[in-house]
Amino acid sequence: MTHASLLRRITDFSSRADPYPLYEELRRTPVLHEEEDGPYAVSSYYDIQSLLHDPRISSDAAHLTAPGVDELSDPETTGLPPSFIRLDPPEHDRLRRIANSSFGPPHRPHRIDSLRGELVRIVTELVDGLGDARRIDLVDQVAYPFPVTVICRLLGVPREDEPRFRAWVDPIVAALDPESRNDPEAPVQRAAREARVQLGMYLAGLVEQRAREPRDDMLSDLVGGDGPDGSMSMMEVLSTAVLLLIAGHETTVNLITNGMLTLLRHPEYLERLREDPGLSVKIVEELLRYEPPVQLLPQRTCITDIELRGVTIPKGARIWLVLAAGNRDPERFKDPDRFDPDRADLEHLGFGSGIHSCFGAPLARLETQIALAELARRLDGPRLVEDPPPYRENAVLRGPRHLHLDIDGVRP
Amino acid sequence: MPAEQFHEWLRREGRIVVVGASLAGLRAAETLRAEGFAGSLTMIGDEPYQPYDRPPLSKAVLLGKASPDRTELPRRRGIDATWRLGVAATGLDMAGKRVRLADGDEVPYDRLLIATGVRARPWPKEEEAQLDGVCVLRTRDDAVRLHRRLKAAPRRVFVIGAGFTGSEIASACRDQGIPVTVAERADAPLVGALGGVIGAVAAELHRDNGVDLRTGVMVTGLEGDSVGRVRAAHLSDGSVVETDVVVVALGATRNTDWLAGSGLGAGPRGVACDAGCRAFDFRGIVTDDVFVAGDVARSPHPLFGYQFLSLEHWGNAVAQAEVAAHNMISASSDRIPHLWVPAFWSSQFGVNIKSVGVPSMGTEIMITQGSLAERRFVGVYGYQGRVIAAVSFDNTRWLEFYERQIERGAPFPVEYPTVDRRPEGRKPVPADFPDPSLPTHGPTVTLSGYSPADRRLVFTPARH
């Protein structure tokens, strides 16, 4: 067997549980280009940071001329126009501004904060639901159902429709895993396509309803926006809603699960969190550095030849920004492989940076802070059943498929 | 005492005095302690308040969204200092190493940091400046007074000077539905800081938001009524504007009066210092025990032809304070230079304006991203074939890239394509700064024109 290329070793499933030694190897060649038509992988903190603010870098797939299918990229098989994550300015800016005007300051400064009580209730119910079990799966029972419920409330999906909504989301999320992507006829893919159609039709109906009778929710704001940018078209609302759903789901599941896993590997912090729920703020920030839910951004390209560290990246090439490698760059962070929520210097790349920096960041932070604090407080004597746990296939949205814990009970 | 021993002693039991209890003073004090200074620390401030943050004073505080007594600066750590608040420093005895205070006290030092900042330039006609309703905006007390005036539903507010502060005040008025007139001597707002091309966009911004903007005019006088309240402003074009509140926003004057006769190289343009923040005396010889930081400092910057820059920038105050503090307690081989790339921001009429570099040095500008007409863009300034500055309207997130270009002396014009480049952005146009010998209302960067390579004195009047 010939020696597999480093990037292939990174994406290979066998390295999923601990890719960090490979990232360390990757950083030794800050701009790594191993195969013709293959990606240029950028792994140092400062280079990633600088490319994220570089106006010669594009997120628009139309500029990506490198041949070949990128098995890591999001398959945009929704039949919807690209959402703002795959657009450049000015379209990106217009859509993101409208989306933001219903999500955060200055127009809706309290949107997220006002969800706090609701988030606590949802987590409490999920933890209550663990009942008398002595063995639980944190993914299936808490981390997974939580974000989808939250996004329903945020968008304005009525409670009675939530089970149906979740039934569509499940196959869509399952199909994100690259394992099944190569075969479009795989049952998972077929189910996902069917679910996308159903979900699209459902959302379209809901958006029409909100256009007629607006309520205090995001769909109403998006379709009825009266700001200087106007409102989104029906198709744009659908793209945006699906983006929020997909981008905000798996990432949050992984952040919570990686969080619990990391805390169980560093029990002193689990103990501290139990005593001081306020520590969740620092813990979540350090998690975003130490175990970022998005390991790398595989979709960028450049609209002209650019030079980086003496390497010319040609126009149209595929560029990978390996956030998880940059987050542990010893040039930037002292003792980078140590999980240390007490770090004072913590400008991580977990949410990216620049114009595409994570839209849902304030929500993801709050969800994870609340979930981890509640889990620390209520789970009695949690222990990992297996370490490492089984992982999902996906190398980009990296996280455990299950996190089985033995517990002595659930505290009230 | 050998140098090494001296610094050890200084760190252990030296006396450091910081004059100016604001952003730069506080951050310097915190840095001193963080770096292990264990001696005595005295903080002197003429205002009676703990160090507070100024940017909100012309924004959230005027809108009533933030209380002025809630703008205290967050503390990075305890500084264990003796505070002398509400007492101005009135003199400096360099030979005796003492600071004289308004109450007659003298405070001895081994190291002194001057961080006295600037004050609002008052209306030059004293009698008119005394009229009830004539305000400036610099301090917390100023903000309280102005906020109170705005809450009292004035018929009209009259702002003299369309620099950043004047524009932000006008914006705060419009936000509350208060009629406002802005008078500006130049042809557009922000011209001194950003040039005529950007000034034209700023002018539209004012007018579209209902500001009665009068450009190319001077205010010839303020008129009071029988009981001493201001009632009207007279303009050089012969027009008269009736008003209840006049805000004088003519930029700032450096607080160096207290240093007169001290022998320090201090004047209306600030206190000159080297890149390590050590003050020069008036003979041009660098001192070793007097340091300067913040708005009051003027220091040479290698990126900008070693010109002496004085920057009224929040970020500069922090960065320079940290460098000054470090150097105050370090031996010469451990000292570091202050090489901060100038950057500032403003928020007005719902637009976030930010710049990096020194726009006023630019001779040309090109809009590399977005469009002037949409008021969302990045403009890049060029000087002698290199990128010298950039400005953004609602496009802040790109500026880091342009900052790197400035640091590298990247070539100008910008030939490479960028996302969202419009046809208007393909060619540079003159940046259209006013003749630098004409006074403007407070550009945020002042160039002295004096450099080792080009010993030329440029006359720039100190007063409006």
CSV table of N, CA and C in Angstrom, one decimal, chain A residues 49 52-58 88-90 93 96-97 229 303-304 353-355 357, chain B residues 369 374 376 394-402 404-405 408 416-420 422:
chain,number,residue,atom,x,y,z
A,49,GLN,N,-7.1,33.1,9.7
A,49,GLN,CA,-7.7,34.4,10.1
A,49,GLN,C,-7.6,35.4,9.0
A,52,LEU,N,-9.9,34.6,6.0
A,52,LEU,CA,-11.3,34.8,6.3
A,52,LEU,C,-11.7,36.2,6.1
A,53,HIS,N,-10.8,37.1,6.1
A,53,HIS,CA,-11.1,38.6,5.8
A,53,HIS,C,-10.6,39.0,4.5
A,54,ASP,N,-10.2,38.1,3.6
A,54,ASP,CA,-9.6,38.5,2.3
A,54,ASP,C,-10.6,38.6,1.2
A,55,PRO,N,-10.8,39.7,0.6
A,55,PRO,CA,-11.9,39.9,-0.4
A,55,PRO,C,-11.6,39.2,-1.7
A,56,ARG,N,-10.5,38.5,-1.8
A,56,ARG,CA,-10.2,37.7,-3.0
A,56,ARG,C,-10.7,36.3,-2.8
A,57,ILE,N,-11.2,36.0,-1.6
A,57,ILE,CA,-11.7,34.7,-1.3
A,57,ILE,C,-13.2,34.7,-1.5
A,58,SER,N,-13.7,33.6,-2.1
A,58,SER,CA,-15.2,33.6,-2.4
A,58,SER,C,-15.8,32.3,-1.8
A,88,ASP,N,-21.6,35.4,-2.1
A,88,ASP,CA,-20.7,36.5,-1.8
A,88,ASP,C,-21.5,37.8,-1.7
A,89,PRO,N,-20.9,38.9,-1.2
A,89,PRO,CA,-21.5,40.2,-1.3
A,89,PRO,C,-21.7,40.5,-2.8
A,90,PRO,N,-22.7,41.3,-3.2
A,90,PRO,CA,-23.7,42.0,-2.2
A,90,PRO,C,-24.9,41.1,-1.9
A,93,ASP,N,-24.8,39.8,1.6
A,93,ASP,CA,-25.0,40.8,2.7
A,93,ASP,C,-26.5,41.1,2.8
A,96,ARG,N,-28.3,38.2,4.5
A,96,ARG,CA,-27.9,38.0,5.9
A,96,ARG,C,-28.4,39.2,6.7
A,97,ARG,N,-28.4,40.4,6.1
A,97,ARG,CA,-29.0,41.6,6.9
A,97,ARG,C,-30.4,41.3,7.2
A,229,ASP,N,-34.0,46.9,3.3
A,229,ASP,CA,-33.7,45.8,2.4
A,229,ASP,C,-34.9,45.1,1.9
A,303,ILE,N,-10.8,34.2,-6.3
A,303,ILE,CA,-11.2,34.7,-7.6
A,303,ILE,C,-10.1,35.3,-8.4
A,304,THR,N,-8.9,35.1,-7.9
A,304,THR,CA,-7.6,35.5,-8.6
A,304,THR,C,-6.5,34.6,-7.9
A,353,SER,N,-14.8,33.6,11.1
A,353,SER,CA,-14.5,35.0,11.3
A,353,SER,C,-14.9,35.7,9.9
A,354,GLY,N,-14.9,37.0,9.9
A,354,GLY,CA,-15.2,37.7,8.7
A,354,GLY,C,-16.7,37.7,8.4
A,355,ILE,N,-17.1,37.9,7.2
A,355,ILE,CA,-18.5,38.1,6.9
A,355,ILE,C,-19.4,36.9,7.0
A,357,SER,N,-18.9,34.7,9.5
A,357,SER,CA,-18.8,34.1,10.8
A,357,SER,C,-20.2,33.7,11.3
B,369,GLN,N,-14.7,47.7,-2.8
B,369,GLN,CA,-15.8,46.8,-2.6
B,369,GLN,C,-17.1,47.6,-2.4
B,374,GLU,N,-24.8,53.0,-2.5
B,374,GLU,CA,-25.5,52.2,-1.5
B,374,GLU,C,-25.1,52.5,-0.1
B,376,ARG,N,-22.6,51.4,1.3
B,376,ARG,CA,-21.9,50.2,1.9
B,376,ARG,C,-20.7,49.9,1.0
B,394,ASP,N,-20.4,50.3,6.9
B,394,ASP,CA,-21.1,49.0,7.0
B,394,ASP,C,-20.4,47.8,6.4
B,395,ASN,N,-19.1,47.8,6.4
B,395,ASN,CA,-18.3,46.7,5.8
B,395,ASN,C,-17.1,46.4,6.7
B,396,THR,N,-17.2,46.6,8.0
B,396,THR,CA,-16.1,46.5,8.9
B,396,THR,C,-15.3,45.2,8.8
B,397,ARG,N,-15.9,44.2,8.5
B,397,ARG,CA,-15.3,42.9,8.6
B,397,ARG,C,-14.2,42.6,7.6
B,398,TRP,N,-14.1,43.5,6.6
B,398,TRP,CA,-13.0,43.3,5.6
B,398,TRP,C,-11.7,44.1,6.0
B,399,LEU,N,-11.8,45.0,7.0
B,399,LEU,CA,-10.7,45.9,7.2
B,399,LEU,C,-9.4,45.3,7.6
B,400,GLU,N,-9.6,44.2,8.3
B,400,GLU,CA,-8.3,43.5,8.7
B,400,GLU,C,-7.4,43.2,7.5
B,401,PHE,N,-8.0,42.8,6.4
B,401,PHE,CA,-7.3,42.5,5.2
B,401,PHE,C,-6.5,43.8,4.8
B,402,TYR,N,-7.2,44.9,4.8
B,402,TYR,CA,-6.6,46.1,4.3
B,402,TYR,C,-5.5,46.6,5.3
B,404,ARG,N,-3.5,44.7,6.8
B,404,ARG,CA,-2.3,44.0,6.4
B,404,ARG,C,-1.7,44.6,5.2
B,405,GLN,N,-2.5,45.1,4.3
B,405,GLN,CA,-2.0,45.7,3.1
B,405,GLN,C,-1.2,47.0,3.4
B,408,ARG,N,2.1,46.1,5.0
B,408,ARG,CA,3.1,45.6,4.0
B,408,ARG,C,3.5,46.7,3.0
B,416,TYR,N,-5.9,43.8,-8.2
B,416,TYR,CA,-6.5,42.5,-8.1
B,416,TYR,C,-8.0,42.6,-8.0
B,417,PRO,N,-8.8,41.6,-8.4
B,417,PRO,CA,-10.2,41.6,-8.2
B,417,PRO,C,-10.6,41.3,-6.8
B,418,THR,N,-11.7,41.8,-6.4
B,418,THR,CA,-12.2,41.5,-5.0
B,418,THR,C,-13.7,41.2,-5.2
B,419,VAL,N,-14.3,40.5,-4.2
B,419,VAL,CA,-15.7,40.2,-4.3
B,419,VAL,C,-16.4,41.5,-4.2
B,420,ASP,N,-17.5,41.6,-5.0
B,420,ASP,CA,-18.3,42.8,-5.0
B,420,ASP,C,-17.6,44.1,-5.5
B,422,ARG,N,-17.3,46.9,-8.1
B,422,ARG,CA,-18.3,47.5,-9.1
B,422,ARG,C,-17.5,48.2,-10.1
